[in-house]
Amino acid sequence: MAFGKALAVAAIVALTLVLLLRTDHDYASARKVSPNKEKHIPQLGLGTWLSDRDEVAHAVEYALDNGYDHIDAALVYKNENQTGKGIKASGVDRSKIWVTSKLWNSDHRRPEAEAAIQKSIADLGVDYLDLYLMHWPVAFVPEEGTRLDKDTSIVDTWRTMEDFVRQNYTRHIGVSNFARAQVQAILDVCDICPYAHEFETHPYLQQQDFVDWHRRADVDIKVIAYSPLANTNPTYRDKKGSLVDPIFKDPFWTKLAKAKNATVVQTVLAWGMQRGTVVIPKSTQEKHIAENRGALDIAFSKGEMREISKRDKKVRMNDPGKSWGVKLFVDLDDPTSFDGEDIEL
C-alpha cells in the first residue's frame, strides 16, 4: 500500500516537472497577444517631435497638469531628458500616464537595442514604458551613419523587442512607418504581437482602408496618427506640404470648423479620433495644448464623414526613403519615389 502511494506521488512530481520544463515555444500560441491590454492608449496625446529642448519640459508639465495622460517621445528626437523633466515636474502619478518611445534605426541589433531602451527609460525618468515602437522598418549599421544593415531583419529586431516585454522594460511593443506587408510579416511570426502602429495619416493622406485593416479581428492593432494636422508643420510646408494648401486655410475645413463652433485644428483632430486613430499633435504653446483638448467634444455625422473622405489628396509629407536608399510605403498611398524629393526625419 505504501509502495503504491509512493508511485502515485512520484507520478505527480514527474508530471509537475514536465509542465514546468515546457519551452516558450509550447506556450507561443497562448501568447499571441500583447500583454496588459486592460490599460488602453489614450486617444489624444502630446507629440514631442521637433519640440525645442528649451520648451518641451514645460509643455509636457503643462499638458499633464491640464488633463493630458499620453506623451509620445523617441530617442532620436534628442529631447527625452527634457520630456522626463516635464513628467517629473507635473507630479502626476506614473500609473496615470501613457509613455511611448521608439527604437532608432542604428539600434536594431540586440546589444544596441537594449542600451537604447534603457537610455530612453532613464532619460524619461520612468521605471518602464507603456509602448516601445520600432521607429522605421530600416536598420542601419551602428555608428556608420545611414549605411544599411542588411544582416538584421525586422523579424530579428522584433524578437529582441519581445524580450523587452518579458524583461518588463515596456508593457507593449509596436511598429511605426511600416507598409502593410511588413506589418503582416511581423504578425506571421510574433509571439508578442504589435499593440500599435504609428504612421503618418491626416485629411490629406487618409489611408482609411489601411486604418480599417488594423482594426480587423485577425490584426487588432491600434493606429496612432502622427502629423495629424497635415502640413501645419513648417518642415512640411517648406517642402512636400507646399503641394497643397495649408489645412488651416483650406476652405472646406474652415467652413466645417465654423459649423462646429471650433478651430480648424480642433475639428481635424476630432475627425482623426472619430475615424478610429489616436492623435498626437505636437505643441509647446500653452494656448494650443489647451485648445487641442477641445477636439474631444466634437462629433461628426455619417454624412460629414463621407464628405471628409472625398477630400483625401494622397499626399505624404514625411518620407526619408530616398536619402536612405530604401523604398518605403510600397503598398500604400504615395510610396517613396527615387525621382522626387524626399524629406528626412
Tab-separated table of C-alpha atoms in Angstrom:
chain	number	residue	atom	x	y	z
A	1	MET	CA	0.000	0.000	0.000
A	2	ALA	CA	2.761	2.412	0.966
A	3	PHE	CA	4.623	1.479	-2.232
A	4	GLY	CA	1.519	2.346	-4.293
A	5	LYS	CA	1.226	5.738	-2.644
A	6	ALA	CA	4.898	6.388	-3.309
A	7	LEU	CA	4.404	5.614	-7.001
A	8	ALA	CA	1.432	7.979	-7.151
A	9	VAL	CA	3.426	10.775	-5.533
A	10	ALA	CA	6.314	10.157	-7.931
A	11	ALA	CA	3.977	10.343	-10.906
A	12	ILE	CA	2.556	13.690	-9.736
A	13	VAL	CA	6.055	15.097	-9.223
A	14	ALA	CA	7.118	13.920	-12.682
A	15	LEU	CA	4.067	15.490	-14.300
A	16	THR	CA	4.717	18.771	-12.484
A	17	LEU	CA	8.319	18.802	-13.698
A	18	VAL	CA	7.189	18.216	-17.278
A	19	LEU	CA	4.813	21.169	-17.056
A	20	LEU	CA	7.453	23.405	-15.532
A	21	LEU	CA	10.032	22.478	-18.142
A	22	ARG	CA	7.831	23.166	-21.147
A	23	THR	CA	9.581	25.512	-23.564
A	24	ASP	CA	8.479	29.004	-24.525
A	25	HIS	CA	7.587	27.558	-27.921
A	26	ASP	CA	4.955	25.361	-26.275
A	27	TYR	CA	3.253	28.473	-24.945
A	28	ALA	CA	3.635	30.590	-28.068
A	29	SER	CA	0.040	30.166	-29.193
A	30	ALA	CA	-1.178	31.319	-25.792
A	31	ARG	CA	0.991	34.450	-26.017
A	32	LYS	CA	-0.259	35.628	-29.402
A	33	VAL	CA	-1.437	38.947	-27.987
A	34	SER	CA	0.309	41.869	-26.359
A	35	PRO	CA	0.042	41.657	-22.547
A	36	ASN	CA	-1.575	44.148	-20.177
A	37	LYS	CA	-4.289	45.157	-22.612
A	38	GLU	CA	-6.503	46.317	-19.775
A	39	LYS	CA	-4.747	49.706	-19.928
A	40	HIS	CA	-5.626	51.278	-23.270
A	41	ILE	CA	-3.734	54.023	-25.050
A	42	PRO	CA	-5.493	57.412	-24.670
A	43	GLN	CA	-6.933	58.822	-27.895
A	44	LEU	CA	-5.262	62.218	-27.525
A	45	GLY	CA	-1.593	62.615	-26.725
A	46	LEU	CA	1.118	65.241	-26.809
A	47	GLY	CA	3.724	64.746	-29.522
A	48	THR	CA	7.311	65.870	-28.922
A	49	TRP	CA	8.918	65.558	-32.368
A	50	LEU	CA	10.723	68.824	-33.208
A	51	SER	CA	9.808	70.292	-29.819
A	52	ASP	CA	12.522	72.722	-28.744
A	53	ARG	CA	14.631	71.337	-25.894
A	54	ASP	CA	14.195	74.597	-24.010
A	55	GLU	CA	10.392	74.417	-24.241
A	56	VAL	CA	9.423	70.762	-24.182
A	57	ALA	CA	9.749	70.251	-20.417
A	58	HIS	CA	7.237	72.999	-19.671
A	59	ALA	CA	4.958	71.807	-22.476
A	60	VAL	CA	4.863	68.289	-21.042
A	61	GLU	CA	4.340	69.540	-17.499
A	62	TYR	CA	1.549	71.880	-18.597
A	63	ALA	CA	-0.154	69.173	-20.656
A	64	LEU	CA	-0.121	66.632	-17.837
A	65	ASP	CA	-1.360	69.234	-15.360
A	66	ASN	CA	-4.231	70.089	-17.690
A	67	GLY	CA	-5.819	66.767	-18.491
A	68	TYR	CA	-3.403	65.017	-20.841
A	69	ASP	CA	-2.317	61.487	-19.929
A	70	HIS	CA	-0.333	60.448	-23.010
A	71	ILE	CA	3.173	61.541	-24.061
A	72	ASP	CA	4.764	60.404	-27.336
A	73	ALA	CA	8.567	60.506	-27.394
A	74	ALA	CA	11.553	58.985	-29.196
A	75	LEU	CA	15.267	58.667	-28.623
A	76	VAL	CA	16.080	60.294	-31.961
A	77	TYR	CA	14.101	63.431	-31.031
A	78	LYS	CA	17.018	64.260	-28.715
A	79	ASN	CA	14.769	65.757	-26.046
A	80	GLU	CA	13.703	62.771	-23.932
A	81	ASN	CA	15.647	64.003	-20.900
A	82	GLN	CA	13.728	67.290	-21.039
A	83	THR	CA	10.491	65.407	-21.612
A	84	GLY	CA	11.316	63.412	-18.497
A	85	LYS	CA	11.814	66.612	-16.504
A	86	GLY	CA	8.339	67.695	-17.539
A	87	ILE	CA	6.840	64.376	-16.466
A	88	LYS	CA	8.521	64.647	-13.076
A	89	ALA	CA	7.583	68.300	-12.567
A	90	SER	CA	3.918	67.581	-13.236
A	91	GLY	CA	3.673	65.421	-10.147
A	92	VAL	CA	1.154	63.174	-11.926
A	93	ASP	CA	1.396	59.577	-10.762
A	94	ARG	CA	3.300	57.404	-13.240
A	95	SER	CA	0.465	54.867	-13.399
A	96	LYS	CA	-1.820	57.590	-14.758
A	97	ILE	CA	0.420	58.430	-17.757
A	98	TRP	CA	0.908	56.586	-21.036
A	99	VAL	CA	4.513	56.990	-22.231
A	100	THR	CA	5.674	55.893	-25.680
A	101	SER	CA	9.239	55.830	-27.011
A	102	LYS	CA	10.891	54.438	-30.139
A	103	LEU	CA	13.875	52.379	-31.233
A	104	TRP	CA	16.044	54.209	-33.776
A	105	ASN	CA	17.380	52.587	-36.957
A	106	SER	CA	21.002	52.334	-35.802
A	107	ASP	CA	19.956	50.402	-32.680
A	108	HIS	CA	18.270	47.367	-34.247
A	109	ARG	CA	20.907	44.870	-33.146
A	110	ARG	CA	20.272	43.339	-29.735
A	111	PRO	CA	23.101	45.000	-27.711
A	112	GLU	CA	22.371	48.457	-29.121
A	113	ALA	CA	18.611	47.960	-28.751
A	114	GLU	CA	18.875	47.109	-25.065
A	115	ALA	CA	21.144	50.078	-24.424
A	116	ALA	CA	18.713	52.325	-26.320
A	117	ILE	CA	15.600	51.329	-24.385
A	118	GLN	CA	17.480	51.622	-21.098
A	119	LYS	CA	18.592	55.132	-22.066
A	120	SER	CA	15.045	56.167	-23.013
A	121	ILE	CA	13.673	54.860	-19.731
A	122	ALA	CA	16.388	56.670	-17.763
A	123	ASP	CA	16.042	59.941	-19.684
A	124	LEU	CA	12.258	59.913	-19.371
A	125	GLY	CA	12.600	59.264	-15.637
A	126	VAL	CA	10.221	56.305	-15.612
A	127	ASP	CA	10.564	52.700	-14.474
A	128	TYR	CA	9.041	51.286	-17.647
A	129	LEU	CA	7.445	52.332	-20.938
A	130	ASP	CA	3.850	51.724	-21.894
A	131	LEU	CA	4.752	51.322	-25.554
A	132	TYR	CA	8.025	50.880	-27.452
A	133	LEU	CA	7.958	51.147	-31.238
A	134	MET	CA	10.344	50.126	-33.994
A	135	HIS	CA	10.654	53.632	-35.439
A	136	TRP	CA	11.205	52.563	-39.061
A	137	PRO	CA	11.410	49.183	-40.819
A	138	VAL	CA	15.021	50.034	-41.654
A	139	ALA	CA	18.239	49.012	-39.890
A	140	PHE	CA	21.483	50.984	-40.042
A	141	VAL	CA	24.918	49.623	-39.211
A	142	PRO	CA	25.730	51.020	-35.746
A	143	GLU	CA	27.998	54.080	-35.803
A	144	GLU	CA	28.133	54.128	-39.609
A	145	GLY	CA	25.552	56.787	-40.405
A	146	THR	CA	22.792	55.594	-42.687
A	147	ARG	CA	24.650	52.607	-44.160
A	148	LEU	CA	22.054	49.867	-44.342
A	149	ASP	CA	22.432	46.832	-42.093
A	150	LYS	CA	21.351	44.019	-44.408
A	151	ASP	CA	22.084	41.320	-41.838
A	152	THR	CA	19.448	42.443	-39.312
A	153	SER	CA	15.845	41.887	-40.396
A	154	ILE	CA	12.721	43.445	-38.925
A	155	VAL	CA	11.882	39.999	-37.535
A	156	ASP	CA	15.267	39.830	-35.787
A	157	THR	CA	14.578	43.233	-34.234
A	158	TRP	CA	11.043	42.207	-33.293
A	159	ARG	CA	12.345	39.165	-31.403
A	160	THR	CA	14.595	41.486	-29.416
A	161	MET	CA	11.665	43.769	-28.642
A	162	GLU	CA	9.550	40.835	-27.488
A	163	ASP	CA	12.207	40.175	-24.882
A	164	PHE	CA	11.852	43.771	-23.684
A	165	VAL	CA	8.275	42.970	-22.694
A	166	ARG	CA	9.429	39.833	-20.881
A	167	GLN	CA	12.097	41.908	-19.102
A	168	ASN	CA	9.473	44.473	-18.035
A	169	TYR	CA	11.152	47.338	-19.886
A	170	THR	CA	7.864	48.010	-21.648
A	171	ARG	CA	4.266	46.861	-21.357
A	172	HIS	CA	3.628	46.847	-25.098
A	173	ILE	CA	5.581	46.893	-28.333
A	174	GLY	CA	4.663	48.055	-31.805
A	175	VAL	CA	5.848	49.427	-35.117
A	176	SER	CA	5.994	52.733	-36.942
A	177	ASN	CA	6.098	53.713	-40.621
A	178	PHE	CA	5.603	50.145	-41.860
A	179	ALA	CA	3.983	49.083	-45.124
A	180	ARG	CA	1.105	46.616	-44.845
A	181	ALA	CA	3.215	43.666	-45.996
A	182	GLN	CA	5.817	44.474	-43.340
A	183	VAL	CA	3.191	44.523	-40.596
A	184	GLN	CA	1.890	41.200	-41.860
A	185	ALA	CA	5.403	39.744	-41.788
A	186	ILE	CA	5.546	40.512	-38.060
A	187	LEU	CA	2.036	39.153	-37.462
A	188	ASP	CA	3.000	35.899	-39.155
A	189	VAL	CA	5.743	35.152	-36.618
A	190	CYS	CA	5.080	37.162	-33.453
A	191	ASP	CA	4.746	35.600	-30.043
A	192	ILE	CA	4.022	39.018	-28.528
A	193	CYS	CA	2.259	40.855	-31.324
A	194	PRO	CA	2.148	44.572	-32.141
A	195	TYR	CA	-0.131	46.610	-29.921
A	196	ALA	CA	0.060	49.739	-32.059
A	197	HIS	CA	1.281	51.105	-35.381
A	198	GLU	CA	2.242	54.774	-35.559
A	199	PHE	CA	2.282	56.293	-39.031
A	200	GLU	CA	1.537	59.481	-40.919
A	201	THR	CA	-2.157	59.938	-41.594
A	202	HIS	CA	-4.304	63.073	-41.803
A	203	PRO	CA	-7.012	64.555	-44.056
A	204	TYR	CA	-4.543	64.905	-46.942
A	205	LEU	CA	-3.279	61.288	-46.537
A	206	GLN	CA	-6.262	59.431	-45.122
A	207	GLN	CA	-5.392	55.797	-45.955
A	208	GLN	CA	-8.729	54.777	-44.469
A	209	ASP	CA	-8.519	51.242	-45.869
A	210	PHE	CA	-5.173	50.809	-44.136
A	211	VAL	CA	-6.548	52.239	-40.890
A	212	ASP	CA	-9.530	49.881	-41.069
A	213	TRP	CA	-7.281	46.898	-41.840
A	214	HIS	CA	-5.587	47.349	-38.459
A	215	ARG	CA	-8.979	47.056	-36.760
A	216	ARG	CA	-9.758	43.629	-38.224
A	217	ALA	CA	-10.099	40.873	-35.647
A	218	ASP	CA	-7.136	38.960	-37.092
A	219	VAL	CA	-4.917	42.064	-36.925
A	220	ASP	CA	-6.155	44.026	-33.864
A	221	ILE	CA	-3.577	46.828	-33.831
A	222	LYS	CA	-4.191	50.377	-32.599
A	223	VAL	CA	-3.359	53.147	-35.082
A	224	ILE	CA	-1.509	56.233	-33.866
A	225	ALA	CA	-1.658	59.141	-36.311
A	226	TYR	CA	1.441	61.295	-36.314
A	227	SER	CA	1.352	64.645	-38.094
A	228	PRO	CA	-2.457	64.520	-37.686
A	229	LEU	CA	-2.675	68.174	-38.772
A	230	ALA	CA	-1.099	67.512	-42.175
A	231	ASN	CA	1.140	70.347	-43.377
A	232	THR	CA	0.803	72.719	-40.434
A	233	ASN	CA	4.396	71.771	-39.543
A	234	PRO	CA	6.814	74.291	-41.149
A	235	THR	CA	9.093	71.392	-42.112
A	236	TYR	CA	6.333	70.114	-44.372
A	237	ARG	CA	5.110	73.468	-45.666
A	238	ASP	CA	8.563	74.302	-46.962
A	239	LYS	CA	8.853	71.012	-48.846
A	240	LYS	CA	6.255	68.469	-49.902
A	241	GLY	CA	3.480	70.192	-47.995
A	242	SER	CA	3.690	73.072	-50.426
A	243	LEU	CA	1.897	70.878	-52.969
A	244	VAL	CA	-1.371	71.505	-51.131
A	245	ASP	CA	-2.895	74.461	-49.303
A	246	PRO	CA	-2.175	74.670	-45.545
A	247	ILE	CA	-5.016	72.769	-43.927
A	248	PHE	CA	-5.914	75.627	-41.579
A	249	LYS	CA	-6.610	77.751	-44.681
A	250	ASP	CA	-8.461	75.038	-46.603
A	251	PRO	CA	-11.993	76.388	-47.384
A	252	PHE	CA	-13.600	73.011	-46.709
A	253	TRP	CA	-12.080	72.744	-43.251
A	254	THR	CA	-12.615	76.377	-42.305
A	255	LYS	CA	-16.307	76.035	-43.185
A	256	LEU	CA	-16.672	72.779	-41.270
A	257	ALA	CA	-14.875	74.228	-38.242
A	258	LYS	CA	-17.220	77.211	-38.243
A	259	ALA	CA	-20.202	74.850	-38.286
A	260	LYS	CA	-18.760	73.066	-35.246
A	261	ASN	CA	-18.016	76.357	-33.466
A	262	ALA	CA	-14.420	75.210	-33.221
A	263	THR	CA	-10.978	75.876	-34.685
A	264	VAL	CA	-9.757	74.012	-37.751
A	265	VAL	CA	-7.167	72.259	-35.596
A	266	GLN	CA	-9.796	71.050	-33.135
A	267	THR	CA	-12.014	69.902	-35.978
A	268	VAL	CA	-9.265	67.973	-37.768
A	269	LEU	CA	-8.159	66.277	-34.552
A	270	ALA	CA	-11.756	65.331	-33.749
A	271	TRP	CA	-12.091	63.719	-37.174
A	272	GLY	CA	-8.892	61.779	-36.556
A	273	MET	CA	-10.258	60.336	-33.346
A	274	GLN	CA	-13.724	59.569	-34.716
A	275	ARG	CA	-12.243	57.644	-37.645
A	276	GLY	CA	-10.501	55.330	-35.197
A	277	THR	CA	-6.994	56.706	-34.729
A	278	VAL	CA	-5.061	58.035	-31.756
A	279	VAL	CA	-3.813	61.565	-32.481
A	280	ILE	CA	-0.606	63.082	-31.101
A	281	PRO	CA	-0.385	66.757	-32.140
A	282	LYS	CA	2.861	68.457	-31.186
A	283	SER	CA	2.840	71.837	-29.497
A	284	THR	CA	4.863	73.739	-26.925
A	285	GLN	CA	2.380	76.613	-26.608
A	286	GLU	CA	0.027	76.510	-23.617
A	287	LYS	CA	-2.823	78.019	-25.637
A	288	HIS	CA	-2.603	75.366	-28.342
A	289	ILE	CA	-2.134	72.484	-25.897
A	290	ALA	CA	-5.275	73.527	-24.042
A	291	GLU	CA	-7.272	74.189	-27.218
A	292	ASN	CA	-6.426	70.789	-28.679
A	293	ARG	CA	-8.372	69.099	-25.890
A	294	GLY	CA	-11.495	70.753	-27.278
A	295	ALA	CA	-11.394	68.139	-30.038
A	296	LEU	CA	-12.709	65.611	-27.531
A	297	ASP	CA	-16.094	67.380	-27.549
A	298	ILE	CA	-16.685	67.400	-31.332
A	299	ALA	CA	-18.601	64.742	-33.281
A	300	PHE	CA	-19.476	64.284	-36.948
A	301	SER	CA	-22.480	62.815	-38.721
A	302	LYS	CA	-22.077	59.966	-41.203
A	303	GLY	CA	-22.684	62.452	-43.987
A	304	GLU	CA	-19.947	64.743	-42.751
A	305	MET	CA	-17.535	61.816	-42.518
A	306	ARG	CA	-18.342	60.870	-46.120
A	307	GLU	CA	-17.675	64.415	-47.294
A	308	ILE	CA	-14.331	64.486	-45.468
A	309	SER	CA	-13.333	61.212	-47.126
A	310	LYS	CA	-13.700	62.909	-50.521
A	311	ARG	CA	-11.009	65.468	-49.575
A	312	ASP	CA	-8.194	62.946	-49.474
A	313	LYS	CA	-5.260	64.259	-51.537
A	314	LYS	CA	-2.998	61.221	-51.023
A	315	VAL	CA	-0.003	63.446	-50.291
A	316	ARG	CA	2.637	62.097	-47.912
A	317	MET	CA	4.687	64.709	-46.056
A	318	ASN	CA	7.357	62.602	-44.329
A	319	ASP	CA	9.420	60.223	-46.461
A	320	PRO	CA	13.170	59.770	-45.879
A	321	GLY	CA	13.303	56.708	-48.132
A	322	LYS	CA	15.226	58.326	-50.974
A	323	SER	CA	18.028	59.599	-48.733
A	324	TRP	CA	18.309	56.155	-47.119
A	325	GLY	CA	18.170	54.256	-50.403
A	326	VAL	CA	15.055	52.366	-49.317
A	327	LYS	CA	11.620	52.218	-50.907
A	328	LEU	CA	9.157	52.843	-48.085
A	329	PHE	CA	5.336	52.533	-48.008
A	330	VAL	CA	5.449	50.370	-51.150
A	331	ASP	CA	1.878	49.083	-50.852
A	332	LEU	CA	0.383	52.362	-49.561
A	333	ASP	CA	-0.574	55.743	-50.996
A	334	ASP	CA	2.291	57.957	-52.147
A	335	PRO	CA	5.195	55.497	-51.740
A	336	THR	CA	8.842	56.509	-51.956
A	337	SER	CA	9.871	57.702	-55.380
A	338	PHE	CA	13.544	57.927	-56.213
A	339	ASP	CA	12.676	60.509	-58.874
A	340	GLY	CA	11.204	63.059	-56.465
A	341	GLU	CA	12.293	64.906	-53.354
A	342	ASP	CA	12.062	63.138	-50.007
A	343	ILE	CA	12.097	64.590	-46.525
A	344	GLU	CA	14.459	63.363	-43.845
A	345	LEU	CA	13.123	62.800	-40.350
